Amino acid sequence: MRVLFVMFDTLNRRSLQCYGGNTVKTPNFNRLASRSVVFDTHYVGSLPCMPARREMMTGRYNFLHRSWGPLEPFDHALPELLYQAKGVYSHLCTDHLHYWDDGGSTYHNRFDTYDLIRGNQGDPWKAIVEPDEAAWKEKYHPVQLRTERRNVFRRDMINREFIKTPEDYPAAKTFQAGLEFLERNKDADNWFLQIETFDPHEPFDVPAMWRADYPTHYRGPTLDWPPYGPVHETPDEVAELRANYAATLAHCDHQLGRVLDFLDRHDMWKDTAVLMTTDHGFLLGEQDLWGKCLMPVYNEVAHIPLTLWHPAHAARAGQRRTALTQTIDLVPTFLDMFGVPAPAEVQGRSLLPVVDDPDARIREFGLYGQHGCAVNVTDGRYTLFYYPPDINGGDLYNYTLMPTHLKRRFSVAELQGATLAPPFDFTQGVPLLKVPCDEKSPVYNFLGSGVQIDCRTRLYDLQEDPGQLHPIEAPAIRDRLLDELVALMRANDAPAETYRRFGLPARTAGQTA
């Protein structure tokens, strides 16, 4: 068995033609979808980037116990499980810069080998001590022009000075690395290859040729990095940002096509499974908002694409599935492909029964969210965003043995409040640091409670209101979803204080305090 996992970051489901999109040309995503089973009700679990990837490594929710961070010592990681059980060789090709930040440093090391492609976004890659500030001021829109040396926008401007040809772009290099693995190992068996690009994540920077199909009336300096939060831009600026996303996605489609061509050319479909998905979507002006993390987890972010080809289910090619699935289901699916049982703490379920049977269901409700923000639940028809009465009211902690945030270690100030907490049911008997997540924490006012701009609990009917524009008052439906939300929290062994924070029913006796 060989498995190819193709992963994009910030891939908007609604922008793909195979999901009804009409703003971007995505012939190769269409091509893959026509061969695969397409999942129509696939949702995120934990947000954003690395919390989602922890789910892709462990098969269980992350966001109720900690924010962005590394794999923990007690985590069973997918590549290691495959190797230990069946000797599966795993390789990662990625330009996702957060793997070599403090908060992602334990992920890529779980693979047998890996290609780390440098230069994307704010990767501290190239050094220019005295850049041409005047030229930058002319070249870039003020929204993405920075002078602070370690600022992510400034590092991106430096990196772009060294990306000159279409082949220089990190996404192109990432897929090239994947193709080189395939060329060397096309006749080998028992491998798992993850080709993962940061695109179409912002900044939406691609070779100029990809903008030809997406013209706008905008004539200002480079504007391809929307600021997270409310839309304040002019209509022409909004159109420019959306066009740059479209061009970046079209470039991703081209790179995907290179892999599909290789699989065709070498007749690899007969013994190679291919799964394609993303970590989350992105608001491109819908709800009058840009981005993610600061606002409710609308479906533009939460409802994501997933396609799966498996040679044993070739007769299902081109079919669609309505079953509710989530990111936590990837790990048990990959394990199932190699005949490896999932560890007891894995909460996801294999997708292969759903591929085989259009009527199969592996869950009725899905939990999703971001640490310190709302807890959200869906049954595929309704979505409930449930906020605490006071988003800054405390009872919020990071539980970890790996105290690093996205780009830095936990601060001394926040660690001074740490205590030792007893094990959870998934930590293999290991106690954890219980670290208050408040204003002393660098993440609190960056990705967490301190930056939330809309904290109203609300319920949506996706059948009647797919755009989630009109919250409904339906107490019976709300109570049903809330009951299921609490049940999922209990199944996840959520910390006891989480129930107090949200004003939810107390935990049952005997659960970890």
Short mmCIF file of C-alpha atoms in Angstrom, two decimals:
data_model
loop_
_atom_site.label_atom_id
_atom_site.label_comp_id
_atom_site.label_asym_id
_atom_site.label_seq_id
_atom_site.Cartn_x
_atom_site.Cartn_y
_atom_site.Cartn_z
CA MET A 1 0.00 0.00 0.00
CA ARG A 2 1.17 3.54 -0.83
CA VAL A 3 -0.58 6.69 0.40
CA LEU A 4 -0.24 10.24 -0.91
CA PHE A 5 -1.58 12.97 1.37
CA VAL A 6 -1.84 16.32 -0.44
CA MET A 7 -2.34 19.19 1.96
CA PHE A 8 -3.05 22.86 1.28
CA ASP A 9 -3.32 25.62 3.87
CA THR A 10 -6.30 28.02 3.83
CA LEU A 11 -8.06 26.26 0.95
CA ASN A 12 -11.53 27.73 0.58
CA ARG A 13 -14.09 25.05 -0.17
CA ARG A 14 -16.40 27.56 -1.87
CA SER A 15 -13.64 28.63 -4.26
CA LEU A 16 -13.26 25.15 -5.77
CA GLN A 17 -15.30 24.35 -8.86
CA CYS A 18 -15.91 20.80 -7.62
CA TYR A 19 -17.74 22.39 -4.67
CA GLY A 20 -19.73 24.83 -6.80
CA GLY A 21 -17.24 27.69 -6.94
CA ASN A 22 -17.26 29.91 -10.03
CA THR A 23 -14.58 32.53 -9.30
CA VAL A 24 -11.42 30.45 -9.84
CA LYS A 25 -10.43 27.99 -12.55
CA THR A 26 -9.52 24.74 -10.78
CA PRO A 27 -9.45 22.03 -13.49
CA ASN A 28 -7.05 19.78 -11.59
CA PHE A 29 -9.06 19.85 -8.38
CA ASN A 30 -12.00 18.90 -10.63
CA ARG A 31 -9.93 16.12 -12.14
CA LEU A 32 -9.02 14.70 -8.74
CA ALA A 33 -12.62 15.00 -7.54
CA SER A 34 -13.92 13.09 -10.59
CA ARG A 35 -11.72 10.15 -9.62
CA SER A 36 -12.27 10.43 -5.85
CA VAL A 37 -15.12 10.32 -3.39
CA VAL A 38 -15.95 13.93 -2.49
CA PHE A 39 -17.02 14.72 1.08
CA ASP A 40 -19.65 17.44 1.28
CA THR A 41 -19.94 17.82 5.06
CA HIS A 42 -16.33 17.88 6.21
CA TYR A 43 -15.44 20.17 9.12
CA VAL A 44 -12.43 21.40 11.00
CA GLY A 45 -11.78 20.48 14.61
CA SER A 46 -9.14 22.70 16.22
CA LEU A 47 -7.90 25.99 14.81
CA PRO A 48 -5.71 27.40 13.38
CA CYS A 49 -2.63 25.88 11.66
CA MET A 50 -0.72 23.82 14.22
CA PRO A 51 -3.73 22.89 16.38
CA ALA A 52 -5.23 21.41 13.20
CA ARG A 53 -1.99 19.58 12.48
CA ARG A 54 -1.90 18.11 15.95
CA GLU A 55 -5.28 16.58 15.11
CA MET A 56 -3.81 15.27 11.83
CA MET A 57 -1.07 13.59 13.86
CA THR A 58 -3.10 12.30 16.83
CA GLY A 59 -6.73 11.94 15.72
CA ARG A 60 -8.15 13.86 18.69
CA TYR A 61 -9.29 17.40 19.44
CA ASN A 62 -6.66 19.88 20.61
CA PHE A 63 -8.42 23.15 21.37
CA LEU A 64 -10.03 22.42 24.74
CA HIS A 65 -6.70 21.74 26.45
CA ARG A 66 -4.16 24.03 24.90
CA SER A 67 -3.56 26.65 22.23
CA TRP A 68 -1.02 26.52 19.41
CA GLY A 69 1.90 24.27 20.30
CA PRO A 70 4.06 21.23 19.57
CA LEU A 71 3.21 17.58 19.76
CA GLU A 72 3.36 16.46 23.37
CA PRO A 73 5.55 13.62 24.74
CA PHE A 74 2.46 11.46 25.34
CA ASP A 75 1.03 11.98 21.84
CA HIS A 76 0.95 9.00 19.50
CA ALA A 77 2.01 10.50 16.16
CA LEU A 78 0.74 9.05 12.87
CA PRO A 79 4.11 8.44 11.13
CA GLU A 80 5.48 6.67 14.20
CA LEU A 81 2.38 4.51 14.54
CA LEU A 82 2.71 3.46 10.90
CA TYR A 83 6.40 2.66 11.29
CA GLN A 84 6.05 0.77 14.56
CA ALA A 85 3.15 -1.38 13.37
CA LYS A 86 3.95 -2.02 9.71
CA GLY A 87 7.35 -0.48 8.97
CA VAL A 88 5.75 2.16 6.74
CA TYR A 89 8.25 4.71 5.38
CA SER A 90 7.03 8.29 5.81
CA HIS A 91 8.27 11.42 4.08
CA LEU A 92 7.16 15.06 4.35
CA CYS A 93 7.63 17.76 1.70
CA THR A 94 6.54 21.15 3.00
CA ASP A 95 7.08 24.89 2.82
CA HIS A 96 4.88 25.45 5.89
CA LEU A 97 7.17 27.72 7.90
CA HIS A 98 5.47 27.02 11.23
CA TYR A 99 7.08 23.57 11.37
CA TRP A 100 10.39 25.25 12.21
CA ASP A 101 8.91 27.79 14.64
CA ASP A 102 9.03 27.04 18.37
CA GLY A 103 5.37 26.04 18.32
CA GLY A 104 5.70 23.40 15.61
CA SER A 105 9.16 22.00 16.13
CA THR A 106 8.17 18.44 17.07
CA TYR A 107 6.00 17.61 14.06
CA HIS A 108 8.30 17.10 11.07
CA ASN A 109 10.73 15.09 13.20
CA ARG A 110 8.19 12.28 13.49
CA PHE A 111 8.66 11.43 9.79
CA ASP A 112 11.46 9.19 8.53
CA THR A 113 12.70 12.00 6.29
CA TYR A 114 11.56 15.45 5.28
CA ASP A 115 12.15 18.28 2.81
CA LEU A 116 11.74 21.72 4.42
CA ILE A 117 11.34 24.38 1.73
CA ARG A 118 12.31 27.86 2.88
CA GLY A 119 11.08 31.36 2.09
CA ASN A 120 7.33 31.42 2.58
CA GLN A 121 5.65 34.41 4.22
CA GLY A 122 7.61 35.52 7.32
CA ASP A 123 10.09 32.65 7.37
CA PRO A 124 13.37 34.11 8.74
CA TRP A 125 15.19 32.84 5.66
CA LYS A 126 17.35 35.47 3.95
CA ALA A 127 19.31 38.31 5.56
CA ILE A 128 19.37 41.91 4.32
CA VAL A 129 20.72 44.12 7.08
CA GLU A 130 20.05 47.43 5.31
CA PRO A 131 17.21 46.95 2.80
CA ASP A 132 16.04 49.63 0.39
CA GLU A 133 13.29 51.10 2.56
CA ALA A 134 12.40 53.78 0.01
CA ALA A 135 11.84 51.19 -2.71
CA TRP A 136 9.68 49.11 -0.39
CA LYS A 137 7.58 52.15 0.48
CA GLU A 138 6.82 52.60 -3.20
CA LYS A 139 6.25 48.91 -3.84
CA TYR A 140 3.94 47.82 -0.98
CA HIS A 141 0.57 49.01 0.25
CA PRO A 142 0.78 50.60 3.73
CA VAL A 143 -1.33 47.78 5.20
CA GLN A 144 1.57 45.35 4.72
CA LEU A 145 4.57 47.68 5.03
CA ARG A 146 6.56 47.34 8.27
CA THR A 147 9.84 48.66 9.59
CA GLU A 148 10.34 46.51 12.73
CA ARG A 149 13.18 44.08 12.03
CA ARG A 150 11.55 40.85 13.25
CA ASN A 151 8.09 41.61 11.95
CA VAL A 152 6.52 38.89 9.81
CA PHE A 153 5.56 41.39 7.06
CA ARG A 154 9.11 42.73 6.89
CA ARG A 155 10.58 39.24 6.67
CA ASP A 156 8.20 38.52 3.83
CA MET A 157 9.40 41.58 1.92
CA ILE A 158 12.99 40.37 2.30
CA ASN A 159 12.13 36.85 1.15
CA ARG A 160 10.45 38.17 -1.99
CA GLU A 161 13.75 39.76 -3.05
CA PHE A 162 15.06 36.23 -3.61
CA ILE A 163 12.04 34.74 -5.37
CA LYS A 164 12.44 35.73 -9.01
CA THR A 165 11.26 32.91 -11.30
CA PRO A 166 8.17 30.68 -11.22
CA GLU A 167 10.39 27.80 -10.11
CA ASP A 168 11.61 29.82 -7.10
CA TYR A 169 8.21 29.98 -5.44
CA PRO A 170 7.95 27.79 -2.33
CA ALA A 171 4.81 25.98 -3.54
CA ALA A 172 6.55 25.04 -6.80
CA LYS A 173 9.60 23.79 -4.88
CA THR A 174 7.40 21.81 -2.49
CA PHE A 175 5.61 19.96 -5.27
CA GLN A 176 8.90 19.45 -7.08
CA ALA A 177 10.30 17.80 -3.94
CA GLY A 178 7.22 15.57 -3.83
CA LEU A 179 7.67 14.61 -7.48
CA GLU A 180 11.30 13.74 -6.81
CA PHE A 181 10.20 11.39 -4.01
CA LEU A 182 7.66 9.80 -6.33
CA GLU A 183 10.22 9.38 -9.11
CA ARG A 184 12.70 7.67 -6.79
CA ASN A 185 10.10 5.50 -5.05
CA LYS A 186 7.41 4.84 -7.65
CA ASP A 187 8.30 1.14 -7.71
CA ALA A 188 8.58 0.79 -3.91
CA ASP A 189 5.79 -0.24 -1.61
CA ASN A 190 4.71 0.61 1.94
CA TRP A 191 5.19 4.37 2.03
CA PHE A 192 3.30 7.47 3.16
CA LEU A 193 4.08 10.75 1.40
CA GLN A 194 2.74 14.09 2.64
CA ILE A 195 3.05 16.96 0.14
CA GLU A 196 2.01 20.05 2.06
CA THR A 197 2.15 23.62 0.83
CA PHE A 198 1.44 26.80 2.77
CA ASP A 199 -0.44 28.21 -0.23
CA PRO A 200 -3.04 29.55 -0.76
CA HIS A 201 -2.43 31.05 2.71
CA GLU A 202 -1.75 34.77 2.76
CA PRO A 203 0.22 36.58 1.45
CA PHE A 204 -1.37 35.76 -1.91
CA ASP A 205 1.90 36.06 -3.84
CA VAL A 206 2.37 33.98 -6.99
CA PRO A 207 4.09 34.35 -10.39
CA ALA A 208 2.53 37.19 -12.38
CA MET A 209 1.27 34.84 -15.11
CA TRP A 210 -1.36 33.48 -12.72
CA ARG A 211 -3.02 36.89 -12.38
CA ALA A 212 -3.89 37.14 -16.07
CA ASP A 213 -7.28 35.46 -15.63
CA TYR A 214 -8.24 37.66 -12.65
CA PRO A 215 -7.97 41.34 -13.69
CA THR A 216 -9.10 44.22 -11.46
CA HIS A 217 -9.25 48.02 -11.68
CA TYR A 218 -6.82 48.41 -8.81
CA ARG A 219 -3.66 50.33 -9.78
CA GLY A 220 -1.90 50.85 -6.45
CA PRO A 221 1.14 49.21 -4.83
CA THR A 222 1.30 45.50 -4.03
CA LEU A 223 -1.75 44.50 -1.96
CA ASP A 224 -1.96 40.75 -1.38
CA TRP A 225 -2.13 40.37 2.41
CA PRO A 226 -5.51 41.21 3.96
CA PRO A 227 -5.44 42.37 7.59
CA TYR A 228 -7.49 40.13 9.90
CA GLY A 229 -10.67 41.85 11.05
CA PRO A 230 -13.43 44.04 9.57
CA VAL A 231 -13.25 45.07 5.92
CA HIS A 232 -12.22 48.74 5.65
CA GLU A 233 -10.79 48.64 2.13
CA THR A 234 -12.23 50.32 -0.97
CA PRO A 235 -14.15 48.16 -3.45
CA ASP A 236 -11.13 48.13 -5.78
CA GLU A 237 -8.84 47.03 -2.94
CA VAL A 238 -11.27 44.28 -1.95
CA ALA A 239 -11.36 43.09 -5.56
CA GLU A 240 -7.55 43.10 -5.70
CA LEU A 241 -7.17 41.01 -2.57
CA ARG A 242 -9.74 38.49 -3.79
CA ALA A 243 -8.09 38.33 -7.22
CA ASN A 244 -4.74 37.63 -5.63
CA TYR A 245 -6.28 34.79 -3.63
CA ALA A 246 -7.84 33.44 -6.83
CA ALA A 247 -4.49 33.55 -8.63
CA THR A 248 -2.77 31.79 -5.71
CA LEU A 249 -5.39 29.05 -5.74
CA ALA A 250 -5.05 28.69 -9.52
CA HIS A 251 -1.31 28.25 -8.99
CA CYS A 252 -2.04 25.56 -6.40
CA ASP A 253 -4.27 23.85 -8.94
CA HIS A 254 -1.41 23.83 -11.44
CA GLN A 255 0.96 22.27 -8.91
CA LEU A 256 -1.62 19.60 -8.05
CA GLY A 257 -1.92 18.86 -11.76
CA ARG A 258 1.80 18.06 -11.93
CA VAL A 259 1.30 15.30 -9.37
CA LEU A 260 -1.81 13.95 -11.08
CA ASP A 261 0.09 13.84 -14.38
CA PHE A 262 2.83 11.78 -12.71
CA LEU A 263 0.31 9.32 -11.24
CA ASP A 264 -1.30 8.98 -14.67
CA ARG A 265 1.99 8.56 -16.49
CA HIS A 266 3.21 5.79 -14.19
CA ASP A 267 -0.15 4.06 -13.66
CA MET A 268 0.07 4.58 -9.89
CA TRP A 269 -3.66 4.89 -9.25
CA LYS A 270 -4.02 1.11 -9.12
CA ASP A 271 -2.07 0.82 -5.85
CA THR A 272 -1.82 4.34 -4.39
CA ALA A 273 -4.45 6.08 -2.26
CA VAL A 274 -4.72 9.87 -2.53
CA LEU A 275 -6.35 12.11 0.08
CA MET A 276 -6.57 15.88 -0.40
CA THR A 277 -7.75 18.44 2.16
CA THR A 278 -6.83 21.59 4.11
CA ASP A 279 -6.57 22.76 7.71
CA HIS A 280 -9.17 25.54 7.45
CA GLY A 281 -10.67 28.13 5.14
CA PHE A 282 -10.57 31.93 5.16
CA LEU A 283 -12.99 34.84 5.12
CA LEU A 284 -12.44 36.87 1.95
CA GLY A 285 -14.83 39.69 2.82
CA GLU A 286 -17.83 37.49 3.62
CA GLN A 287 -19.53 38.66 6.81
CA ASP A 288 -17.61 41.93 6.11
CA LEU A 289 -14.51 40.24 7.55
CA TRP A 290 -11.03 39.17 6.51
CA GLY A 291 -9.22 36.14 7.85
CA LYS A 292 -9.86 33.91 10.85
CA CYS A 293 -9.04 33.63 14.57
CA LEU A 294 -10.58 36.96 15.67
CA MET A 295 -14.19 36.23 14.85
CA PRO A 296 -16.73 33.38 15.08
CA VAL A 297 -15.77 30.28 13.12
CA TYR A 298 -18.08 30.83 10.18
CA ASN A 299 -18.41 28.10 7.57
CA GLU A 300 -16.02 29.92 5.24
CA VAL A 301 -13.41 28.82 7.78
CA ALA A 302 -14.96 25.70 9.33
CA HIS A 303 -16.52 23.81 6.39
CA ILE A 304 -13.59 22.51 4.37
CA PRO A 305 -12.92 20.33 1.29
CA LEU A 306 -11.92 16.67 1.35
CA THR A 307 -11.50 14.19 -1.49
CA LEU A 308 -10.35 10.58 -1.17
CA TRP A 309 -9.29 8.09 -3.81
CA HIS A 310 -8.65 4.49 -2.75
CA PRO A 311 -7.88 1.80 -5.34
CA ALA A 312 -9.93 -0.79 -3.45
CA HIS A 313 -12.97 1.45 -3.90
CA ALA A 314 -12.41 2.45 -7.51
CA ALA A 315 -16.08 1.79 -8.32
CA ARG A 316 -16.99 4.75 -6.08
CA ALA A 317 -15.04 7.27 -8.18
CA GLY A 318 -16.91 10.54 -8.69
CA GLN A 319 -19.46 9.87 -5.95
CA ARG A 320 -20.24 12.29 -3.14
CA ARG A 321 -20.87 11.73 0.56
CA THR A 322 -23.02 13.75 2.96
CA ALA A 323 -21.78 12.09 6.16
CA LEU A 324 -20.45 14.52 8.78
CA THR A 325 -16.68 14.12 9.02
CA GLN A 326 -13.83 16.06 10.65
CA THR A 327 -10.08 16.56 10.67
CA ILE A 328 -9.73 14.06 13.54
CA ASP A 329 -10.85 11.34 11.10
CA LEU A 330 -7.69 11.54 8.99
CA VAL A 331 -5.44 9.61 11.39
CA PRO A 332 -7.72 6.54 11.73
CA THR A 333 -8.29 6.61 7.97
CA PHE A 334 -4.59 6.50 7.18
CA LEU A 335 -4.06 3.80 9.81
CA ASP A 336 -6.93 1.79 8.34
CA MET A 337 -5.36 1.99 4.88
CA PHE A 338 -2.34 0.13 6.24
CA GLY A 339 -4.33 -2.21 8.49
CA VAL A 340 -3.10 -0.58 11.70
CA PRO A 341 -5.53 -0.30 14.65
CA ALA A 342 -5.98 3.17 16.14
CA PRO A 343 -4.86 3.83 19.74
CA ALA A 344 -7.66 4.02 22.30
CA GLU A 345 -7.39 7.79 22.70
CA VAL A 346 -8.08 8.47 19.00
CA GLN A 347 -11.50 10.13 18.69
CA GLY A 348 -11.79 10.13 14.92
CA ARG A 349 -13.18 7.29 12.80
CA SER A 350 -11.93 5.82 9.57
CA LEU A 351 -13.51 7.27 6.45
CA LEU A 352 -13.21 4.06 4.44
CA PRO A 353 -16.62 2.71 5.51
CA VAL A 354 -18.13 5.99 4.32
CA VAL A 355 -16.29 5.70 1.00
CA ASP A 356 -17.72 2.22 0.57
CA ASP A 357 -21.30 2.96 1.67
CA PRO A 358 -23.14 6.20 0.75
CA ASP A 359 -25.42 5.76 3.75
CA ALA A 360 -22.71 5.14 6.35
CA ARG A 361 -22.40 7.62 9.23
CA ILE A 362 -19.50 7.85 11.67
CA ARG A 363 -20.85 10.67 13.86
CA GLU A 364 -24.00 12.69 14.33
CA PHE A 365 -22.32 15.81 15.76
CA GLY A 366 -18.97 17.53 15.42
CA LEU A 367 -17.15 19.79 17.88
CA TYR A 368 -14.81 22.55 16.70
CA GLY A 369 -13.17 25.75 17.85
CA GLN A 370 -10.12 27.67 18.96
CA HIS A 371 -8.56 27.71 22.42
CA GLY A 372 -9.99 30.48 24.60
CA CYS A 373 -12.80 31.32 22.20
CA ALA A 374 -16.23 29.78 21.53
CA VAL A 375 -17.01 26.09 21.55
CA ASN A 376 -18.97 25.23 18.42
CA VAL A 377 -21.05 22.24 17.38
CA THR A 378 -22.77 21.15 14.18
CA ASP A 379 -24.89 18.27 12.96
CA GLY A 380 -24.39 19.33 9.35
CA ARG A 381 -27.75 21.10 9.25
CA TYR A 382 -27.38 23.53 12.17
CA THR A 383 -24.36 25.27 13.67
CA LEU A 384 -24.21 26.63 17.21
CA PHE A 385 -21.53 29.12 18.26
CA TYR A 386 -21.46 28.99 22.06
CA TYR A 387 -19.54 31.68 23.94
CA PRO A 388 -18.79 32.06 27.65
CA PRO A 389 -20.77 34.81 29.44
CA ASP A 390 -17.49 36.74 29.76
CA ILE A 391 -14.78 35.94 27.20
CA ASN A 392 -12.20 37.47 29.57
CA GLY A 393 -13.68 35.96 32.71
CA GLY A 394 -10.87 33.52 33.46
CA ASP A 395 -11.00 29.76 34.06
CA LEU A 396 -8.74 29.34 31.03
CA TYR A 397 -5.49 27.38 31.06
CA ASN A 398 -2.95 25.78 28.77
CA TYR A 399 -2.24 22.16 29.69
CA THR A 400 1.15 21.17 28.32
CA LEU A 401 4.57 19.66 28.83
CA MET A 402 5.90 21.62 25.83
CA PRO A 403 5.52 25.27 26.86
CA THR A 404 5.98 27.08 23.56
CA HIS A 405 3.64 29.33 21.62
CA LEU A 406 3.70 29.99 17.88
CA LYS A 407 7.07 31.73 17.70
CA ARG A 408 8.26 31.87 21.29
CA ARG A 409 8.54 30.02 24.54
CA PHE A 410 6.03 30.62 27.31
CA SER A 411 6.99 33.79 29.16
CA VAL A 412 8.47 33.65 32.64
CA ALA A 413 5.53 35.77 33.84
CA GLU A 414 2.90 33.25 32.69
CA LEU A 415 4.91 30.27 33.92
CA GLN A 416 5.14 31.79 37.40
CA GLY A 417 1.44 30.95 37.78
CA ALA A 418 1.85 27.33 36.65
CA THR A 419 0.83 24.37 38.78
CA LEU A 420 1.04 20.62 38.20
CA ALA A 421 -2.26 19.08 37.08
CA PRO A 422 -3.20 15.38 37.26
CA PRO A 423 -3.30 13.36 34.04
CA PHE A 424 -6.13 13.45 31.53
CA ASP A 425 -7.39 10.21 30.07
CA PHE A 426 -5.26 10.64 26.94
CA THR A 427 -1.90 11.57 28.55
CA GLN A 428 -0.77 8.01 29.38
CA GLY A 429 -0.71 8.72 33.11
CA VAL A 430 1.47 11.80 32.68
CA PRO A 431 0.64 14.97 34.70
CA LEU A 432 0.87 18.32 32.94
CA LEU A 433 1.72 21.93 33.59
CA LYS A 434 -1.46 23.93 34.10
CA VAL A 435 -0.57 27.44 32.98
CA PRO A 436 -3.03 30.35 33.30
CA CYS A 437 -3.92 31.82 29.92
CA ASP A 438 -4.48 35.51 30.64
CA GLU A 439 -2.98 38.88 29.74
CA LYS A 440 0.48 37.64 30.75
CA SER A 441 0.40 35.12 27.92
CA PRO A 442 1.70 36.28 24.51
CA VAL A 443 -1.02 34.25 22.80
CA TYR A 444 -3.91 35.78 24.78
CA ASN A 445 -3.95 39.04 22.83
CA PHE A 446 -2.76 37.47 19.58
CA LEU A 447 -4.92 34.42 18.83
CA GLY A 448 -7.02 34.04 21.96
CA SER A 449 -9.67 35.61 24.14
CA GLY A 450 -8.17 39.09 24.18
CA VAL A 451 -8.71 39.79 20.47
CA GLN A 452 -12.21 38.41 19.89
CA ILE A 453 -14.43 40.96 18.13
CA ASP A 454 -17.85 39.29 18.30
CA CYS A 455 -18.77 37.04 21.22
CA ARG A 456 -22.51 36.52 20.78
CA THR A 457 -23.83 32.98 21.09
CA ARG A 458 -25.96 32.20 18.04
CA LEU A 459 -27.60 29.39 16.07
CA TYR A 460 -27.82 29.04 12.28
CA ASP A 461 -29.88 26.86 9.98
CA LEU A 462 -27.54 26.04 7.11
CA GLN A 463 -30.29 24.64 4.92
CA GLU A 464 -32.26 27.89 4.97
CA ASP A 465 -29.29 30.21 5.47
CA PRO A 466 -26.06 28.71 4.06
CA GLY A 467 -24.32 32.08 4.35
CA GLN A 468 -24.95 32.20 8.12
CA LEU A 469 -26.36 35.71 7.84
CA HIS A 470 -29.50 35.34 9.96
CA PRO A 471 -29.30 33.69 13.40
CA ILE A 472 -32.45 31.86 14.44
CA GLU A 473 -34.28 31.50 17.74
CA ALA A 474 -35.09 27.82 18.12
CA PRO A 475 -34.76 26.81 21.80
CA ALA A 476 -35.40 23.11 21.26
CA ILE A 477 -32.73 22.84 18.55
CA ARG A 478 -30.33 24.96 20.58
CA ASP A 479 -30.79 22.79 23.67
CA ARG A 480 -30.29 19.60 21.66
CA LEU A 481 -27.05 20.89 20.17
CA LEU A 482 -25.90 22.16 23.55
CA ASP A 483 -26.50 18.75 25.11
CA GLU A 484 -24.41 17.16 22.40
CA LEU A 485 -21.70 19.79 22.80
CA VAL A 486 -21.41 18.93 26.51
CA ALA A 487 -21.32 15.21 25.68
CA LEU A 488 -18.48 15.77 23.21
CA MET A 489 -16.58 17.86 25.75
CA ARG A 490 -16.91 15.05 28.29
CA ALA A 491 -15.76 12.49 25.73
CA ASN A 492 -12.73 14.73 25.14
CA ASP A 493 -12.01 14.82 28.90
CA ALA A 494 -12.30 18.61 28.84
CA PRO A 495 -10.84 20.39 31.90
CA ALA A 496 -13.29 20.83 34.78
CA GLU A 497 -13.01 24.62 34.76
CA THR A 498 -14.17 24.73 31.15
CA TYR A 499 -17.70 23.93 32.29
CA ARG A 500 -17.61 26.80 34.78
CA ARG A 501 -16.21 29.14 32.13
CA PHE A 502 -19.12 28.42 29.80
CA GLY A 503 -21.80 28.06 32.49
CA LEU A 504 -22.41 24.45 31.44
CA PRO A 505 -23.54 21.49 33.58
CA ALA A 506 -20.94 20.20 36.03
CA ARG A 507 -18.89 17.16 35.12
CA THR A 508 -19.83 13.71 36.23
CA ALA A 509 -18.21 12.21 39.29
CA GLY A 510 -14.85 10.56 38.82
CA GLN A 511 -13.66 12.67 35.88
CA THR A 512 -10.31 14.41 35.97
CA ALA A 513 -10.46 17.66 37.96
#
